[in-house]
Amino acid sequence: MATWNMIGFQDAVSPIMEQLIMFHDHTMMILTMITISVLYMLLSLFTNKLINRMLLEGQLIELIWTLMPAILLVMIAMPSLKTLYLLEEINKPLITMKAIGHQWYWSYEYSDFKKIEFDSYMKQTNNIENNEFRLLEVDNRILLPFNVQSRILVTSQDVIHSWTIPSIGIKIDGSPGRINQGSILMMRPGIFYGQCSEICGSNHSFMPILLESVNSKTFNKWIQQQMI
């Protein structure tokens, strides 16, 4: 989860988030090189006395400053397109979960199992335990197994919401009358926090998301308990 002194991304839990972090680092490296080069040329212009009042055209330098930005844009565009296609790829999901946004809580349905539906509200401050986080803990956690391809369907009952978990690299808008989908593939167990990322009203900041990644055995046991 994010802490007060964190200036970078959260640790990646899914292959998608790993690709997003790599793309960010790749783009920042190119931007850093461009910034340093431009600053160097500006300082050079201010500190030397070399001038050429008779210069009318320079086809070679014009060719260079046209080709170089084009090459840099291609270097940014190619990994960006690759990541975009990976975000939309859903390959035979084994589990489907539906998240429905309300003002101001989430409700969940496990479409592959009958009668598994529940609401998830933020825990009040006077009800949280010592090992729980204020404004992030919920009364009913959602569980998914790691190393299993899952699909998440997101919609809304009232206004636009956004189902987001940064460490997984997933952010799906929930719009009334529309169902959006995304894929989840977690690589390790853990508890991952998220929040609604679309301003949806006065209690927008009080509808957290808590996803617990467990092994398949624990998930099957939880499913059996929910179906009782």
PDB file of C-alpha atoms in Angstrom, residues 14-223:
ATOM      1  CA  SER A  14       0.555  -8.374 -11.560  1.00  0.00           C
ATOM      2  CA  PRO A  15       2.406  -8.615 -14.900  1.00  0.00           C
ATOM      3  CA  ILE A  16       0.402  -5.632 -16.153  1.00  0.00           C
ATOM      4  CA  MET A  17       1.684  -3.412 -13.344  1.00  0.00           C
ATOM      5  CA  GLU A  18       5.235  -4.571 -14.050  1.00  0.00           C
ATOM      6  CA  GLN A  19       4.830  -3.500 -17.676  1.00  0.00           C
ATOM      7  CA  LEU A  20       3.400  -0.127 -16.623  1.00  0.00           C
ATOM      8  CA  ILE A  21       6.358   0.524 -14.300  1.00  0.00           C
ATOM      9  CA  MET A  22       8.840  -0.477 -17.016  1.00  0.00           C
ATOM     10  CA  PHE A  23       7.126   1.829 -19.522  1.00  0.00           C
ATOM     11  CA  HIS A  24       7.209   4.683 -17.009  1.00  0.00           C
ATOM     12  CA  ASP A  25      10.951   4.193 -16.398  1.00  0.00           C
ATOM     13  CA  HIS A  26      11.602   3.948 -20.149  1.00  0.00           C
ATOM     14  CA  THR A  27       9.734   7.204 -20.846  1.00  0.00           C
ATOM     15  CA  MET A  28      11.347   9.041 -17.929  1.00  0.00           C
ATOM     16  CA  MET A  29      14.809   8.063 -19.199  1.00  0.00           C
ATOM     17  CA  ILE A  30      14.033   9.586 -22.606  1.00  0.00           C
ATOM     18  CA  LEU A  31      12.570  12.741 -21.029  1.00  0.00           C
ATOM     19  CA  THR A  32      15.623  13.117 -18.793  1.00  0.00           C
ATOM     20  CA  MET A  33      17.967  12.876 -21.794  1.00  0.00           C
ATOM     21  CA  ILE A  34      15.927  15.499 -23.687  1.00  0.00           C
ATOM     22  CA  THR A  35      15.843  17.869 -20.688  1.00  0.00           C
ATOM     23  CA  ILE A  36      19.591  17.622 -20.097  1.00  0.00           C
ATOM     24  CA  SER A  37      20.339  18.180 -23.803  1.00  0.00           C
ATOM     25  CA  VAL A  38      18.096  21.249 -24.038  1.00  0.00           C
ATOM     26  CA  LEU A  39      19.551  22.747 -20.838  1.00  0.00           C
ATOM     27  CA  TYR A  40      23.090  22.169 -22.119  1.00  0.00           C
ATOM     28  CA  MET A  41      22.321  23.928 -25.422  1.00  0.00           C
ATOM     29  CA  LEU A  42      20.671  26.856 -23.632  1.00  0.00           C
ATOM     30  CA  LEU A  43      23.656  27.314 -21.319  1.00  0.00           C
ATOM     31  CA  SER A  44      26.023  27.075 -24.273  1.00  0.00           C
ATOM     32  CA  LEU A  45      24.137  29.839 -26.116  1.00  0.00           C
ATOM     33  CA  PHE A  46      24.288  32.113 -23.071  1.00  0.00           C
ATOM     34  CA  THR A  47      27.972  31.560 -22.309  1.00  0.00           C
ATOM     35  CA  ASN A  48      29.686  31.740 -25.732  1.00  0.00           C
ATOM     36  CA  LYS A  49      30.096  34.580 -28.216  1.00  0.00           C
ATOM     37  CA  LEU A  50      29.842  32.547 -31.417  1.00  0.00           C
ATOM     38  CA  ILE A  51      27.309  34.039 -33.832  1.00  0.00           C
ATOM     39  CA  ASN A  52      26.543  33.689 -37.527  1.00  0.00           C
ATOM     40  CA  ARG A  53      24.550  36.625 -38.839  1.00  0.00           C
ATOM     41  CA  MET A  54      24.693  35.401 -42.444  1.00  0.00           C
ATOM     42  CA  LEU A  55      23.128  31.964 -41.782  1.00  0.00           C
ATOM     43  CA  LEU A  56      19.972  31.594 -43.882  1.00  0.00           C
ATOM     44  CA  GLU A  57      19.404  27.850 -43.968  1.00  0.00           C
ATOM     45  CA  GLY A  58      20.928  24.634 -42.687  1.00  0.00           C
ATOM     46  CA  GLN A  59      19.325  21.625 -44.289  1.00  0.00           C
ATOM     47  CA  LEU A  60      21.447  19.115 -42.388  1.00  0.00           C
ATOM     48  CA  ILE A  61      20.585  20.498 -38.942  1.00  0.00           C
ATOM     49  CA  GLU A  62      16.913  20.813 -39.948  1.00  0.00           C
ATOM     50  CA  LEU A  63      16.937  17.176 -41.035  1.00  0.00           C
ATOM     51  CA  ILE A  64      18.516  16.160 -37.723  1.00  0.00           C
ATOM     52  CA  TRP A  65      16.058  18.068 -35.507  1.00  0.00           C
ATOM     53  CA  THR A  66      13.154  16.618 -37.503  1.00  0.00           C
ATOM     54  CA  LEU A  67      14.289  12.994 -37.488  1.00  0.00           C
ATOM     55  CA  MET A  68      15.397  12.816 -33.859  1.00  0.00           C
ATOM     56  CA  PRO A  69      11.993  13.754 -32.337  1.00  0.00           C
ATOM     57  CA  ALA A  70      10.288  11.361 -34.743  1.00  0.00           C
ATOM     58  CA  ILE A  71      12.565   8.506 -33.664  1.00  0.00           C
ATOM     59  CA  LEU A  72      12.014   9.342 -29.991  1.00  0.00           C
ATOM     60  CA  LEU A  73       8.237   9.348 -30.479  1.00  0.00           C
ATOM     61  CA  VAL A  74       8.405   5.908 -32.090  1.00  0.00           C
ATOM     62  CA  MET A  75      10.527   4.663 -29.163  1.00  0.00           C
ATOM     63  CA  ILE A  76       7.785   5.847 -26.790  1.00  0.00           C
ATOM     64  CA  ALA A  77       4.817   4.744 -28.923  1.00  0.00           C
ATOM     65  CA  MET A  78       5.821   1.115 -29.490  1.00  0.00           C
ATOM     66  CA  PRO A  79       6.006  -0.014 -25.821  1.00  0.00           C
ATOM     67  CA  SER A  80       2.931   2.118 -25.109  1.00  0.00           C
ATOM     68  CA  LEU A  81       0.877   0.249 -27.726  1.00  0.00           C
ATOM     69  CA  LYS A  82       2.168  -3.078 -26.411  1.00  0.00           C
ATOM     70  CA  THR A  83       1.042  -2.198 -22.876  1.00  0.00           C
ATOM     71  CA  LEU A  84      -2.370  -1.018 -24.102  1.00  0.00           C
ATOM     72  CA  TYR A  85      -2.996  -4.322 -25.860  1.00  0.00           C
ATOM     73  CA  LEU A  86      -1.886  -6.266 -22.771  1.00  0.00           C
ATOM     74  CA  LEU A  87      -4.362  -4.287 -20.655  1.00  0.00           C
ATOM     75  CA  GLU A  88      -7.246  -5.391 -22.879  1.00  0.00           C
ATOM     76  CA  GLU A  89      -6.188  -9.033 -23.200  1.00  0.00           C
ATOM     77  CA  ILE A  90      -8.379 -11.510 -21.335  1.00  0.00           C
ATOM     78  CA  ASN A  91      -7.370 -15.124 -21.935  1.00  0.00           C
ATOM     79  CA  LYS A  92      -9.933 -17.684 -20.735  1.00  0.00           C
ATOM     80  CA  PRO A  93     -10.682 -16.360 -17.226  1.00  0.00           C
ATOM     81  CA  LEU A  94     -11.466 -19.040 -14.658  1.00  0.00           C
ATOM     82  CA  ILE A  95     -13.294 -16.716 -12.242  1.00  0.00           C
ATOM     83  CA  THR A  96     -15.627 -13.799 -12.942  1.00  0.00           C
ATOM     84  CA  MET A  97     -16.417 -11.188 -10.318  1.00  0.00           C
ATOM     85  CA  LYS A  98     -18.786  -8.245 -10.715  1.00  0.00           C
ATOM     86  CA  ALA A  99     -18.326  -4.973  -8.827  1.00  0.00           C
ATOM     87  CA  ILE A 100     -21.253  -2.540  -8.600  1.00  0.00           C
ATOM     88  CA  GLY A 101     -20.658   0.998  -7.408  1.00  0.00           C
ATOM     89  CA  HIS A 102     -23.157   2.768  -5.136  1.00  0.00           C
ATOM     90  CA  GLN A 103     -23.171   6.041  -3.252  1.00  0.00           C
ATOM     91  CA  TRP A 104     -21.040   5.249  -1.296  1.00  0.00           C
ATOM     92  CA  TYR A 105     -20.077   1.585  -1.087  1.00  0.00           C
ATOM     93  CA  TRP A 106     -19.335  -1.368  -3.352  1.00  0.00           C
ATOM     94  CA  SER A 107     -21.349  -4.533  -3.830  1.00  0.00           C
ATOM     95  CA  TYR A 108     -19.895  -7.697  -5.326  1.00  0.00           C
ATOM     96  CA  GLU A 109     -21.229 -10.741  -7.138  1.00  0.00           C
ATOM     97  CA  TYR A 110     -19.324 -13.921  -7.994  1.00  0.00           C
ATOM     98  CA  SER A 111     -21.023 -14.856 -11.242  1.00  0.00           C
ATOM     99  CA  ASP A 112     -19.687 -18.421 -11.359  1.00  0.00           C
ATOM    100  CA  PHE A 113     -21.306 -19.357  -8.032  1.00  0.00           C
ATOM    101  CA  LYS A 114     -24.907 -19.079  -6.938  1.00  0.00           C
ATOM    102  CA  LYS A 115     -26.008 -16.828  -4.084  1.00  0.00           C
ATOM    103  CA  ILE A 116     -22.616 -15.186  -3.502  1.00  0.00           C
ATOM    104  CA  GLU A 117     -23.477 -11.503  -3.288  1.00  0.00           C
ATOM    105  CA  PHE A 118     -22.489  -9.045  -0.565  1.00  0.00           C
ATOM    106  CA  ASP A 119     -21.964  -5.362   0.128  1.00  0.00           C
ATOM    107  CA  SER A 120     -18.629  -3.911   1.181  1.00  0.00           C
ATOM    108  CA  TYR A 121     -18.714  -0.824   3.417  1.00  0.00           C
ATOM    109  CA  MET A 122     -15.829   1.079   4.923  1.00  0.00           C
ATOM    110  CA  LYS A 123     -15.280   0.255   8.592  1.00  0.00           C
ATOM    111  CA  GLN A 124     -15.895   3.092  10.998  1.00  0.00           C
ATOM    112  CA  THR A 125     -12.907   4.341  12.993  1.00  0.00           C
ATOM    113  CA  ASN A 126     -14.251   3.027  16.303  1.00  0.00           C
ATOM    114  CA  ASN A 127     -14.629  -0.502  14.847  1.00  0.00           C
ATOM    115  CA  ILE A 128     -11.195  -1.089  13.314  1.00  0.00           C
ATOM    116  CA  GLU A 129      -8.639  -3.425  14.901  1.00  0.00           C
ATOM    117  CA  ASN A 130      -5.021  -2.612  15.738  1.00  0.00           C
ATOM    118  CA  ASN A 131      -3.716  -4.260  12.565  1.00  0.00           C
ATOM    119  CA  GLU A 132      -6.195  -2.508  10.254  1.00  0.00           C
ATOM    120  CA  PHE A 133      -5.908   0.813   8.443  1.00  0.00           C
ATOM    121  CA  ARG A 134      -8.308   3.689   8.956  1.00  0.00           C
ATOM    122  CA  LEU A 135     -10.362   4.665   5.873  1.00  0.00           C
ATOM    123  CA  LEU A 136      -9.098   1.580   3.998  1.00  0.00           C
ATOM    124  CA  GLU A 137     -10.546  -1.373   5.924  1.00  0.00           C
ATOM    125  CA  VAL A 138     -13.924  -2.808   4.890  1.00  0.00           C
ATOM    126  CA  ASP A 139     -16.410  -5.070   6.635  1.00  0.00           C
ATOM    127  CA  ASN A 140     -16.498  -7.637   3.795  1.00  0.00           C
ATOM    128  CA  ARG A 141     -13.284  -8.295   1.895  1.00  0.00           C
ATOM    129  CA  ILE A 142     -13.193  -9.718  -1.605  1.00  0.00           C
ATOM    130  CA  LEU A 143     -11.038 -12.794  -2.171  1.00  0.00           C
ATOM    131  CA  LEU A 144      -9.382 -14.022  -5.359  1.00  0.00           C
ATOM    132  CA  PRO A 145      -6.752 -16.733  -5.849  1.00  0.00           C
ATOM    133  CA  PHE A 146      -3.299 -15.777  -7.085  1.00  0.00           C
ATOM    134  CA  ASN A 147      -1.796 -17.300 -10.268  1.00  0.00           C
ATOM    135  CA  VAL A 148      -5.349 -17.657 -11.597  1.00  0.00           C
ATOM    136  CA  GLN A 149      -6.705 -15.570 -14.476  1.00  0.00           C
ATOM    137  CA  SER A 150      -9.764 -13.671 -13.225  1.00  0.00           C
ATOM    138  CA  ARG A 151     -12.172 -11.250 -14.872  1.00  0.00           C
ATOM    139  CA  ILE A 152     -13.689  -8.214 -13.193  1.00  0.00           C
ATOM    140  CA  LEU A 153     -16.915  -6.625 -14.477  1.00  0.00           C
ATOM    141  CA  VAL A 154     -17.614  -3.100 -13.229  1.00  0.00           C
ATOM    142  CA  THR A 155     -20.823  -1.097 -13.408  1.00  0.00           C
ATOM    143  CA  SER A 156     -22.729   1.434 -11.302  1.00  0.00           C
ATOM    144  CA  GLN A 157     -26.212   1.893  -9.890  1.00  0.00           C
ATOM    145  CA  ASP A 158     -26.246   5.671  -9.706  1.00  0.00           C
ATOM    146  CA  VAL A 159     -23.294   7.881 -10.756  1.00  0.00           C
ATOM    147  CA  ILE A 160     -19.891   7.205 -12.346  1.00  0.00           C
ATOM    148  CA  HIS A 161     -17.457   5.368 -10.075  1.00  0.00           C
ATOM    149  CA  SER A 162     -14.003   3.929 -10.742  1.00  0.00           C
ATOM    150  CA  TRP A 163     -12.786   0.591  -9.349  1.00  0.00           C
ATOM    151  CA  THR A 164      -9.049   0.985  -8.802  1.00  0.00           C
ATOM    152  CA  ILE A 165      -6.255  -1.007  -7.153  1.00  0.00           C
ATOM    153  CA  PRO A 166      -2.867   0.632  -7.964  1.00  0.00           C
ATOM    154  CA  SER A 167      -0.589  -2.304  -7.059  1.00  0.00           C
ATOM    155  CA  ILE A 168      -2.446  -4.548  -9.517  1.00  0.00           C
ATOM    156  CA  GLY A 169      -2.440  -1.874 -12.227  1.00  0.00           C
ATOM    157  CA  ILE A 170      -6.193  -1.916 -12.724  1.00  0.00           C
ATOM    158  CA  LYS A 171      -8.561   1.040 -13.033  1.00  0.00           C
ATOM    159  CA  ILE A 172     -12.019   0.470 -14.525  1.00  0.00           C
ATOM    160  CA  ASP A 173     -14.784   3.055 -14.716  1.00  0.00           C
ATOM    161  CA  GLY A 174     -18.210   2.006 -13.497  1.00  0.00           C
ATOM    162  CA  SER A 175     -20.882   3.781 -15.535  1.00  0.00           C
ATOM    163  CA  PRO A 176     -24.669   3.416 -15.049  1.00  0.00           C
ATOM    164  CA  GLY A 177     -26.200   1.154 -17.692  1.00  0.00           C
ATOM    165  CA  ARG A 178     -22.817  -0.010 -18.959  1.00  0.00           C
ATOM    166  CA  ILE A 179     -20.516  -2.901 -18.029  1.00  0.00           C
ATOM    167  CA  ASN A 180     -16.767  -2.530 -18.391  1.00  0.00           C
ATOM    168  CA  GLN A 181     -14.382  -5.419 -17.934  1.00  0.00           C
ATOM    169  CA  GLY A 182     -10.758  -5.999 -17.037  1.00  0.00           C
ATOM    170  CA  SER A 183      -8.458  -8.868 -16.136  1.00  0.00           C
ATOM    171  CA  ILE A 184      -6.681  -9.648 -12.876  1.00  0.00           C
ATOM    172  CA  LEU A 185      -3.708 -11.984 -12.540  1.00  0.00           C
ATOM    173  CA  MET A 186      -1.918 -11.711  -9.198  1.00  0.00           C
ATOM    174  CA  MET A 187       1.464 -13.358  -8.707  1.00  0.00           C
ATOM    175  CA  ARG A 188       1.639 -13.552  -4.912  1.00  0.00           C
ATOM    176  CA  PRO A 189      -0.612 -13.589  -1.851  1.00  0.00           C
ATOM    177  CA  GLY A 190      -1.316 -10.456   0.121  1.00  0.00           C
ATOM    178  CA  ILE A 191      -3.818  -7.719   0.936  1.00  0.00           C
ATOM    179  CA  PHE A 192      -4.132  -4.923  -1.607  1.00  0.00           C
ATOM    180  CA  TYR A 193      -5.949  -1.648  -1.095  1.00  0.00           C
ATOM    181  CA  GLY A 194      -7.732   0.616  -3.529  1.00  0.00           C
ATOM    182  CA  GLN A 195     -10.340   3.361  -3.637  1.00  0.00           C
ATOM    183  CA  CYS A 196     -12.889   4.882  -5.961  1.00  0.00           C
ATOM    184  CA  SER A 197     -10.934   7.108  -8.352  1.00  0.00           C
ATOM    185  CA  GLU A 198     -13.844   9.085  -9.754  1.00  0.00           C
ATOM    186  CA  ILE A 199     -15.344  11.957  -7.766  1.00  0.00           C
ATOM    187  CA  CYS A 200     -18.809  10.545  -7.124  1.00  0.00           C
ATOM    188  CA  GLY A 201     -20.206  12.750  -4.372  1.00  0.00           C
ATOM    189  CA  SER A 202     -19.696  13.964  -0.839  1.00  0.00           C
ATOM    190  CA  ASN A 203     -18.547  10.579   0.522  1.00  0.00           C
ATOM    191  CA  HIS A 204     -16.337   9.746  -2.449  1.00  0.00           C
ATOM    192  CA  SER A 205     -13.288   9.187  -0.236  1.00  0.00           C
ATOM    193  CA  PHE A 206     -15.125   6.735   2.019  1.00  0.00           C
ATOM    194  CA  MET A 207     -15.714   3.779  -0.323  1.00  0.00           C
ATOM    195  CA  PRO A 208     -12.441   1.810  -0.229  1.00  0.00           C
ATOM    196  CA  ILE A 209     -11.626  -1.464  -1.987  1.00  0.00           C
ATOM    197  CA  LEU A 210      -9.862  -4.321  -0.220  1.00  0.00           C
ATOM    198  CA  LEU A 211      -8.762  -7.357  -2.219  1.00  0.00           C
ATOM    199  CA  GLU A 212      -7.168 -10.330  -0.487  1.00  0.00           C
ATOM    200  CA  SER A 213      -5.073 -12.656  -2.641  1.00  0.00           C
ATOM    201  CA  VAL A 214      -5.048 -16.216  -1.321  1.00  0.00           C
ATOM    202  CA  ASN A 215      -4.166 -19.697  -2.537  1.00  0.00           C
ATOM    203  CA  SER A 216      -6.753 -21.816  -4.333  1.00  0.00           C
ATOM    204  CA  LYS A 217      -7.437 -24.024  -1.312  1.00  0.00           C
ATOM    205  CA  THR A 218      -8.263 -21.064   0.924  1.00  0.00           C
ATOM    206  CA  PHE A 219     -10.405 -19.528  -1.819  1.00  0.00           C
ATOM    207  CA  ASN A 220     -12.415 -22.750  -2.288  1.00  0.00           C
ATOM    208  CA  LYS A 221     -12.994 -22.962   1.459  1.00  0.00           C
ATOM    209  CA  TRP A 222     -14.197 -19.315   1.514  1.00  0.00           C
ATOM    210  CA  ILE A 223     -16.543 -19.995  -1.410  1.00  0.00           C
TER     211      ILE A 223
END
